[in-house]
Coordinates of C-alpha atoms in Angstrom, one line a residue:
M134 CA 66.1 -75.5 2.0
K135 CA 66.2 -71.7 2.0
T136 CA 62.4 -71.8 2.3
W137 CA 62.5 -73.9 5.5
H138 CA 65.3 -71.8 6.9
E139 CA 63.1 -68.7 6.3
I140 CA 60.1 -70.4 8.0
R141 CA 62.2 -71.3 11.1
G142 CA 63.3 -67.6 11.4
F143 CA 59.7 -66.5 12.2
P144 CA 58.1 -66.9 15.7
L145 CA 56.0 -69.9 16.4
A146 CA 52.7 -68.0 16.1
I147 CA 53.5 -67.0 12.4
R148 CA 54.6 -70.6 11.7
L149 CA 51.3 -71.8 13.0
L150 CA 49.4 -69.4 10.8
L151 CA 51.3 -70.6 7.7
V152 CA 50.3 -74.2 8.5
N153 CA 46.9 -72.8 9.3
Q154 CA 46.5 -71.4 5.8
L155 CA 47.6 -74.8 4.4
G156 CA 44.9 -76.4 6.4
V157 CA 42.3 -73.8 5.6
N158 CA 42.8 -74.2 1.8
T159 CA 43.0 -78.0 2.1
G160 CA 39.8 -78.2 4.0
F161 CA 38.0 -75.6 1.8
Y162 CA 39.0 -77.1 -1.5
L163 CA 38.3 -80.7 -0.6
L164 CA 34.7 -79.8 0.1
I165 CA 33.3 -76.7 -1.6
P166 CA 34.2 -77.7 -5.3
Y167 CA 32.1 -80.8 -4.8
L168 CA 29.2 -79.3 -2.9
A169 CA 27.1 -78.4 -6.0
L170 CA 27.5 -82.0 -7.3
H171 CA 26.4 -83.4 -3.9
M172 CA 23.3 -81.2 -3.8
S173 CA 22.3 -81.9 -7.4
E174 CA 23.1 -85.6 -7.8
N175 CA 22.9 -87.0 -4.3
L176 CA 20.1 -84.8 -2.9
G177 CA 18.2 -84.2 -6.1
M178 CA 18.0 -80.5 -5.7
S179 CA 17.3 -78.2 -8.6
S180 CA 19.9 -75.9 -10.1
A181 CA 18.1 -72.9 -8.7
V182 CA 18.3 -74.3 -5.1
V183 CA 22.0 -75.2 -5.6
G184 CA 22.6 -71.6 -6.8
I185 CA 20.9 -70.2 -3.8
V186 CA 22.9 -72.2 -1.3
L187 CA 26.2 -71.4 -3.0
G188 CA 25.2 -67.7 -3.4
V189 CA 24.4 -67.5 0.3
R190 CA 27.8 -68.8 1.2
N191 CA 29.6 -66.3 -1.0
L192 CA 27.4 -63.4 0.1
S193 CA 28.0 -64.4 3.8
Q194 CA 31.7 -64.2 3.3
Q195 CA 32.3 -61.4 0.8
G196 CA 29.7 -59.1 2.3
L197 CA 31.0 -59.4 5.9
F198 CA 34.8 -59.0 5.4
L199 CA 34.6 -55.4 6.7
I200 CA 32.9 -56.7 9.9
G201 CA 35.6 -59.3 10.3
G202 CA 38.4 -56.8 9.9
T203 CA 36.8 -54.4 12.4
A204 CA 36.3 -57.2 14.9
S205 CA 40.0 -57.9 14.5
D206 CA 41.0 -54.3 15.3
R207 CA 38.6 -54.0 18.3
L208 CA 38.6 -57.4 19.8
G209 CA 42.0 -58.7 18.8
A210 CA 42.9 -60.9 15.9
R211 CA 43.6 -64.0 18.1
G212 CA 40.0 -64.4 19.2
V213 CA 38.6 -63.6 15.8
I214 CA 40.8 -66.2 14.1
I215 CA 39.9 -68.9 16.7
T216 CA 36.1 -68.0 16.4
G217 CA 36.2 -68.1 12.6
C218 CA 37.9 -71.5 12.5
A219 CA 35.4 -72.8 15.1
L220 CA 32.5 -71.6 13.1
R221 CA 33.8 -73.2 9.9
T222 CA 34.1 -76.5 11.9
V223 CA 30.5 -76.3 12.8
G224 CA 29.4 -75.2 9.3
F225 CA 31.3 -78.0 7.5
G226 CA 30.0 -80.4 10.1
L227 CA 26.4 -79.4 9.2
F228 CA 27.1 -80.1 5.5
A229 CA 27.9 -83.7 6.6
L230 CA 25.0 -84.1 9.0
G231 CA 22.1 -82.4 7.2
D232 CA 20.3 -83.0 3.9
G233 CA 17.5 -80.5 4.2
L234 CA 17.6 -77.0 2.7
P235 CA 17.4 -75.1 6.1
V236 CA 20.4 -77.1 7.4
L237 CA 22.4 -76.5 4.2
L238 CA 21.6 -72.8 4.3
A239 CA 22.7 -72.6 7.9
A240 CA 25.9 -74.4 7.0
S241 CA 26.5 -72.0 4.2
V242 CA 26.0 -68.9 6.4
L243 CA 28.3 -70.2 9.1
S244 CA 31.1 -71.3 6.7
G245 CA 30.9 -68.0 4.9
L246 CA 30.9 -65.9 8.1
A247 CA 33.9 -67.9 9.3
G248 CA 35.9 -66.9 6.3
A249 CA 34.9 -63.3 6.7
L250 CA 36.2 -63.4 10.2
F251 CA 39.5 -65.2 10.0
N252 CA 40.7 -64.0 6.5
P253 CA 41.3 -60.3 7.4
A254 CA 42.3 -61.2 11.0
V255 CA 45.1 -63.6 9.8
R256 CA 46.5 -61.0 7.5
A257 CA 46.4 -58.3 10.2
Y258 CA 48.1 -60.7 12.5
L259 CA 50.9 -61.4 10.0
T260 CA 51.3 -57.7 9.4
L261 CA 51.9 -56.8 13.1
E262 CA 53.9 -59.9 14.0
A263 CA 56.3 -60.0 11.0
G264 CA 57.6 -56.5 11.4
E265 CA 60.1 -55.6 8.6
R266 CA 59.8 -59.1 7.2
R267 CA 56.2 -58.7 6.1
A268 CA 56.9 -59.3 2.4
E269 CA 58.7 -62.6 3.2
A270 CA 55.8 -63.6 5.6
F271 CA 53.2 -63.0 2.9
A272 CA 55.4 -64.8 0.3
L273 CA 55.4 -67.9 2.6
F274 CA 51.7 -67.4 3.1
N275 CA 51.2 -67.7 -0.7
I276 CA 53.3 -70.9 -0.8
F277 CA 51.2 -72.6 1.9
A278 CA 47.9 -71.4 0.5
T279 CA 48.8 -72.6 -3.1
T280 CA 49.9 -76.0 -1.7
G281 CA 46.6 -76.4 0.2
A282 CA 44.6 -75.5 -2.9
L283 CA 46.4 -78.4 -4.7
I284 CA 46.1 -80.9 -1.9
G285 CA 42.4 -80.1 -1.2
P286 CA 40.9 -81.2 -4.5
L287 CA 43.1 -84.3 -4.7
L288 CA 42.0 -85.3 -1.2
G289 CA 38.4 -84.4 -1.9
S290 CA 38.4 -86.6 -5.1
A291 CA 39.7 -89.6 -3.1
L292 CA 37.2 -89.1 -0.2
L293 CA 34.3 -88.9 -2.7
L294 CA 35.0 -92.5 -3.5
V295 CA 33.6 -93.1 0.0
D296 CA 30.9 -90.4 0.0
F297 CA 30.4 -86.7 0.4
R298 CA 29.9 -86.9 4.1
A299 CA 33.4 -88.3 4.5
S300 CA 34.7 -85.2 2.7
A301 CA 32.7 -82.9 4.9
L302 CA 33.7 -84.6 8.2
T303 CA 37.3 -84.6 7.1
A304 CA 37.2 -80.8 6.3
A305 CA 35.4 -80.2 9.7
G306 CA 38.1 -82.2 11.5
I307 CA 40.9 -80.2 9.9
F308 CA 39.3 -76.9 11.1
A309 CA 38.7 -78.4 14.5
V310 CA 42.4 -79.2 14.8
L311 CA 43.4 -75.7 13.6
T312 CA 41.0 -74.2 16.2
V313 CA 42.6 -76.1 19.1
A314 CA 46.1 -75.4 17.8
Q315 CA 45.4 -71.6 17.6
A316 CA 43.9 -71.5 21.1
L317 CA 47.0 -73.2 22.5
V318 CA 49.8 -71.4 20.5
L319 CA 48.7 -67.9 19.5
P320 CA 49.8 -65.5 22.2
A321 CA 47.6 -62.9 23.9
R322 CA 48.3 -59.3 22.8
H323 CA 47.1 -56.0 24.1
V324 CA 44.8 -54.3 21.7
A325 CA 45.2 -50.5 21.2
P326 CA 41.9 -48.7 21.1
T327 CA 41.0 -47.1 17.7
G328 CA 39.8 -43.9 19.4
N329 CA 36.6 -43.7 17.4
S330 CA 33.2 -45.4 16.9
V331 CA 32.9 -48.2 14.4
M332 CA 31.1 -46.0 12.0
A333 CA 33.8 -43.3 12.3
D334 CA 36.5 -45.9 11.6
W335 CA 34.6 -47.1 8.5
R336 CA 34.2 -43.5 7.3
E337 CA 37.9 -43.0 7.8
V338 CA 38.8 -46.0 5.8
I339 CA 36.2 -45.6 3.0
G340 CA 37.2 -41.9 2.8
N341 CA 40.8 -42.7 2.1
R342 CA 40.8 -42.0 -1.6
G343 CA 44.3 -43.3 -2.2
F344 CA 43.4 -46.6 -0.6
L345 CA 40.2 -46.9 -2.6
A346 CA 41.9 -46.1 -5.8
F347 CA 44.5 -48.8 -5.1
A348 CA 41.8 -51.4 -4.2
L349 CA 39.9 -50.7 -7.4
A350 CA 43.1 -50.8 -9.4
M351 CA 43.9 -54.3 -7.9
V352 CA 40.6 -55.8 -9.0
G353 CA 42.4 -57.3 -12.0
M354 CA 44.7 -59.4 -9.8
F355 CA 41.8 -61.2 -8.2
T356 CA 39.8 -61.6 -11.4
L357 CA 42.7 -63.1 -13.2
E358 CA 43.9 -65.2 -10.3
N359 CA 40.4 -66.8 -10.2
Q360 CA 40.9 -68.0 -13.8
L361 CA 43.3 -70.6 -12.4
Y362 CA 40.1 -72.4 -11.4
L363 CA 37.9 -71.5 -14.4
L364 CA 39.4 -70.4 -17.7
L365 CA 42.8 -72.1 -17.7
P366 CA 41.5 -75.6 -16.6
D367 CA 38.8 -75.3 -19.2
G368 CA 41.3 -74.2 -21.9
A369 CA 43.6 -77.1 -21.0
R370 CA 40.7 -79.6 -21.3
R371 CA 39.5 -78.2 -24.6
A372 CA 42.9 -78.0 -26.2
T373 CA 43.9 -81.6 -25.3
G374 CA 40.6 -83.4 -25.0
W375 CA 41.9 -84.8 -21.7
E376 CA 40.2 -84.2 -18.4
G377 CA 43.5 -84.7 -16.5
A378 CA 45.0 -81.7 -18.2
A379 CA 43.2 -79.4 -15.7
G380 CA 45.2 -81.0 -12.9
L381 CA 48.4 -80.1 -14.6
V382 CA 47.5 -76.5 -14.3
F383 CA 47.3 -76.7 -10.6
L384 CA 50.4 -78.9 -10.4
V385 CA 52.7 -76.6 -12.3
G386 CA 51.5 -73.6 -10.3
T387 CA 52.2 -75.3 -7.0
L388 CA 55.7 -76.3 -8.0
A389 CA 56.4 -72.8 -9.2
H390 CA 55.4 -71.3 -5.9
L391 CA 57.4 -73.8 -3.9
G392 CA 60.5 -73.2 -6.0
L393 CA 60.4 -69.5 -6.8
Q394 CA 58.0 -67.5 -4.5
L395 CA 60.4 -66.7 -1.7
R396 CA 63.3 -66.1 -4.1
I397 CA 61.3 -63.7 -6.2
T398 CA 60.1 -61.7 -3.2
R399 CA 63.5 -61.4 -1.5
T400 CA 65.2 -60.4 -4.8
L401 CA 62.6 -57.7 -5.8
K402 CA 62.3 -56.3 -2.2
K403 CA 65.9 -55.0 -2.6
R404 CA 65.4 -53.5 -6.0
G405 CA 62.9 -50.7 -6.7
S406 CA 59.6 -49.6 -5.2
R407 CA 56.7 -51.9 -4.3
G408 CA 54.4 -50.1 -6.7
R409 CA 56.6 -50.8 -9.6
W410 CA 56.7 -54.5 -8.9
I411 CA 53.0 -54.7 -8.3
S412 CA 52.4 -53.1 -11.7
A413 CA 54.9 -55.4 -13.4
G414 CA 53.3 -58.4 -11.8
L415 CA 49.9 -57.4 -13.0
G416 CA 51.3 -56.9 -16.5
L417 CA 52.8 -60.4 -16.4
M418 CA 49.5 -61.8 -15.3
A419 CA 47.8 -60.1 -18.3
L420 CA 50.3 -61.4 -20.8
S421 CA 49.9 -64.9 -19.4
F422 CA 46.7 -65.2 -21.3
V423 CA 48.3 -64.7 -24.7
P424 CA 50.0 -68.2 -25.1
P425 CA 46.7 -70.1 -24.5
M426 CA 45.0 -68.1 -27.3
A427 CA 47.2 -70.0 -29.8
V428 CA 45.3 -73.3 -29.1
A429 CA 41.9 -71.8 -28.0
G430 CA 40.4 -72.4 -31.5
L431 CA 41.6 -76.0 -32.1
G432 CA 38.4 -77.9 -32.3
T433 CA 39.6 -81.3 -33.6
P434 CA 40.9 -83.8 -31.1
P435 CA 44.7 -84.2 -30.9
D436 CA 46.2 -87.1 -32.8
G437 CA 48.4 -89.0 -30.4
L438 CA 50.4 -88.2 -27.3
A439 CA 52.9 -85.9 -28.9
E440 CA 50.2 -83.6 -30.3
T441 CA 48.3 -83.6 -26.9
A442 CA 51.5 -82.5 -25.2
W443 CA 52.1 -79.8 -27.8
R444 CA 48.6 -78.4 -27.3
A445 CA 48.9 -78.5 -23.5
L446 CA 52.2 -76.6 -23.6
P447 CA 50.8 -73.1 -24.3
V448 CA 48.2 -73.4 -21.6
L449 CA 50.8 -74.6 -19.1
V450 CA 53.1 -71.8 -20.1
G451 CA 50.2 -69.4 -19.5
A452 CA 49.6 -70.9 -16.1
V453 CA 53.2 -70.6 -15.1
L454 CA 53.3 -66.9 -16.2
L455 CA 50.1 -66.2 -14.3
H456 CA 51.6 -67.7 -11.2
L457 CA 54.8 -65.7 -11.7
G458 CA 52.7 -62.6 -11.9
V459 CA 50.9 -63.4 -8.7
M460 CA 54.2 -64.2 -7.0
T461 CA 55.6 -60.9 -8.1
A462 CA 52.7 -58.7 -7.0
Q463 CA 50.7 -60.3 -4.2
P464 CA 53.2 -60.2 -1.3
F465 CA 53.9 -56.5 -1.9
V466 CA 50.1 -55.8 -2.2
M467 CA 49.6 -57.4 1.2
E468 CA 52.6 -55.5 2.6
L469 CA 51.4 -52.1 1.4
I470 CA 47.7 -52.2 2.5
P471 CA 48.4 -51.3 6.1
G472 CA 50.6 -48.4 5.0
F473 CA 47.5 -46.5 3.8
G474 CA 46.3 -45.8 7.4
R475 CA 46.7 -46.1 11.1
S476 CA 48.0 -49.4 12.5
E477 CA 44.9 -49.6 14.8
L478 CA 42.8 -50.1 11.7
T479 CA 44.9 -52.7 9.9
G480 CA 42.1 -55.3 10.0
T481 CA 39.5 -52.8 8.7
Y482 CA 41.7 -51.9 5.8
F483 CA 42.2 -55.6 4.9
G484 CA 38.5 -56.2 5.4
L485 CA 37.5 -53.4 3.0
F486 CA 40.1 -54.5 0.5
Y487 CA 38.6 -58.0 0.4
V488 CA 35.1 -56.7 0.1
V489 CA 36.2 -54.8 -3.1
S490 CA 38.2 -57.8 -4.4
G491 CA 35.3 -60.2 -3.7
I492 CA 32.9 -58.1 -5.7
A493 CA 35.4 -57.7 -8.5
A494 CA 36.0 -61.5 -8.6
A495 CA 32.3 -62.2 -8.8
V496 CA 31.7 -59.6 -11.5
G497 CA 34.8 -60.7 -13.4
N498 CA 33.8 -64.3 -13.4
A499 CA 30.4 -63.4 -14.6
L500 CA 31.9 -61.3 -17.4
L501 CA 34.3 -64.0 -18.4
G502 CA 31.6 -66.7 -18.3
W503 CA 29.6 -64.6 -20.7
A504 CA 32.7 -64.1 -22.9
M505 CA 33.3 -67.9 -23.0
D506 CA 29.7 -68.5 -24.0
A507 CA 29.6 -65.6 -26.5
G508 CA 33.0 -66.7 -28.0
E509 CA 31.7 -70.3 -28.5
R510 CA 28.5 -69.1 -30.1
A511 CA 30.3 -66.7 -32.5
D512 CA 33.2 -69.1 -33.2
Q513 CA 35.6 -66.7 -31.5
P514 CA 37.2 -68.8 -28.8
W515 CA 39.9 -66.2 -28.2
L516 CA 37.4 -63.8 -26.7
P517 CA 37.6 -64.7 -23.0
W518 CA 41.4 -64.7 -23.2
A519 CA 41.5 -61.3 -24.8
C520 CA 39.1 -60.0 -22.0
C521 CA 41.6 -61.3 -19.4
L522 CA 44.5 -59.6 -21.3
A523 CA 42.5 -56.3 -21.3
I524 CA 41.6 -56.5 -17.6
G525 CA 45.1 -57.2 -16.5
L526 CA 46.7 -54.4 -18.6
T527 CA 44.1 -52.0 -17.3
S528 CA 44.9 -52.9 -13.7
A529 CA 48.7 -52.7 -14.4
A530 CA 48.2 -49.2 -15.9
G531 CA 46.1 -48.1 -12.9
V532 CA 48.7 -49.1 -10.3
A533 CA 51.5 -47.6 -12.5
R534 CA 49.6 -44.3 -12.6
L535 CA 49.2 -44.3 -8.8
H536 CA 52.9 -45.0 -8.4
R537 CA 53.8 -42.2 -10.7
R538 CA 51.5 -39.8 -8.8
R539 CA 53.1 -41.0 -5.5
A540 CA 49.7 -42.1 -4.3
L541 CA 51.0 -45.3 -2.8
P542 CA 52.8 -45.6 0.6
A543 CA 56.5 -44.9 0.0
R544 CA 57.3 -47.8 2.3
P545 CA 55.4 -50.3 4.4
A546 CA 54.0 -48.7 7.6
P547 CA 56.1 -49.6 10.6
A548 CA 54.5 -52.3 12.7
S549 CA 53.9 -51.8 16.3
A550 CA 56.0 -54.2 18.4
P551 CA 53.6 -56.9 19.7
A552 CA 53.1 -56.6 23.4
S553 CA 53.0 -59.7 25.4
A554 CA 50.8 -58.3 28.1
P555 CA 47.1 -59.1 28.1
A556 CA 44.4 -56.5 27.8
P557 CA 44.1 -54.0 30.7
A558 CA 42.2 -55.0 33.8
S559 CA 39.7 -52.3 33.2
A560 CA 38.5 -53.9 30.0
P561 CA 35.3 -56.0 30.3
A562 CA 36.0 -59.7 30.9
A563 CA 34.3 -60.8 27.7
A564 CA 36.4 -58.4 25.6
R565 CA 39.6 -59.4 27.5
G566 CA 39.1 -63.0 26.5
A567 CA 38.8 -62.1 22.8
R568 CA 41.2 -59.2 22.3
H569 CA 44.1 -61.4 21.1
R570 CA 45.3 -62.5 17.8

C-alpha cells in the first residue's frame, strides 16, 4: 500500500513513465530472448548470421547512448522519448513482417537506436521532474522495470505457442500504445540551451575525471546484474536438474523488489551518504555469488523433491542477495549521476554512463562465459562465481575510494523546476515540436 501511495504522490507524467518502463521491459523481454531461436530454427539461419543480427542490435543501442542523451538535452526529452518508442514499434513490427536478412538487420538497427534514444531521455526526465524525490522515483522505476522483466518472458513463452510473429506484433503493439500515451500525457517543457556546441559538450562530460572514475567503478554493478539472466539461471538448472528452476530466480527477485525496494531506499536515504550505500550495495552484490558456489560442483542429479529444493536454496539465496544489492545501490547511482555536471547536460551524462556500462556488460559477459567454459573443462565449476565475487568487490572498493576522497557529489544536484511554457517563439518550428520531455 505504501508503494501505491508513493506512486500517487508523483505527477502524472512520472507515473506514466513508470508504467512506460513496465511496458518497455515487457515488450523487450517477450521478444528479444526468443529472436535467436526464431532465426535459427524457424528461418534456418546459421549461427554466424544470428550473431550478426544480434550484434547489430546491441551495437546500435550501446554505441548510440551518447547521441540519445545529447538529443535529450538539446531537443527535449519528451520528443526523444516519443521518437524512441515509435522507432521500436516499427523495428519490432519488421521482425514480425520480414524473414530476409536485410529486413532483420533494419529491424535490429531501429530497435537498438530506439533504446539508445529513450533510455537516457527517460532518466533525464525523471531527474528533472522528481526534484528532491529522485531516489524514490528511481526506486519505483526499478520496481516497474523488474516486474516487466518477469512478465515479458512469461508472456513471450505463451505467445510462442502461437508463433513468433504473434510475439513480435504484441511487442510492437505495446510500444505503439506507449508512444500514443506519451504524446498525450507528457507535458511540453522549455529546454535551456547548453551554451556550447555538441563536441564541446562531449568534451566537457568526457573530461570530467570524477564522473569517468565513477562510471568505471560502477561497471561491476551492470556486469553482476546481467548474471540474473546468465549465470544464476544456469546455476539453478545445473544444481537441480530442473529447467523451471531458472524461473524461480526471476520470481524471487521480482517479489523482493515489490516488497522491499521502496522501503530500503527511503530508509537509507535518511542515513549516511549516497557513496557509502552504493559501495555497500556493490559489496552485497559481490557476496551474493558465494552461496551458489556451495552447489556449483554437484554433478549427480538430485534424489527426490527434498534434495532438489535443498540444492535450489543456495542459488535462490544468492539471487535475493543480488537483488538486495541492486536495490541498495542503483537508485542512488541514478540520483548522483546528474550531480557531476550542469543540469543542461543531464541527458549527456546519462548517455555516456550507459555507453560505459554497456561496454562493461558485454566484456563482463564474455569473460564470465569464458570462465564458465574453462571451469567446466578443468572441473572447477566455482570459477565463474569466484570471478563475479572479485568483480563486485573491486567495484565496491573503487566507489569506497572515491567516497573517501570526496570525489562524489556531496548531495544530488538541485533540479531545475520544470517550466510549463513551450520553447521560445524564436526557436525553429521543427525544434519547437521536439524540445519536450
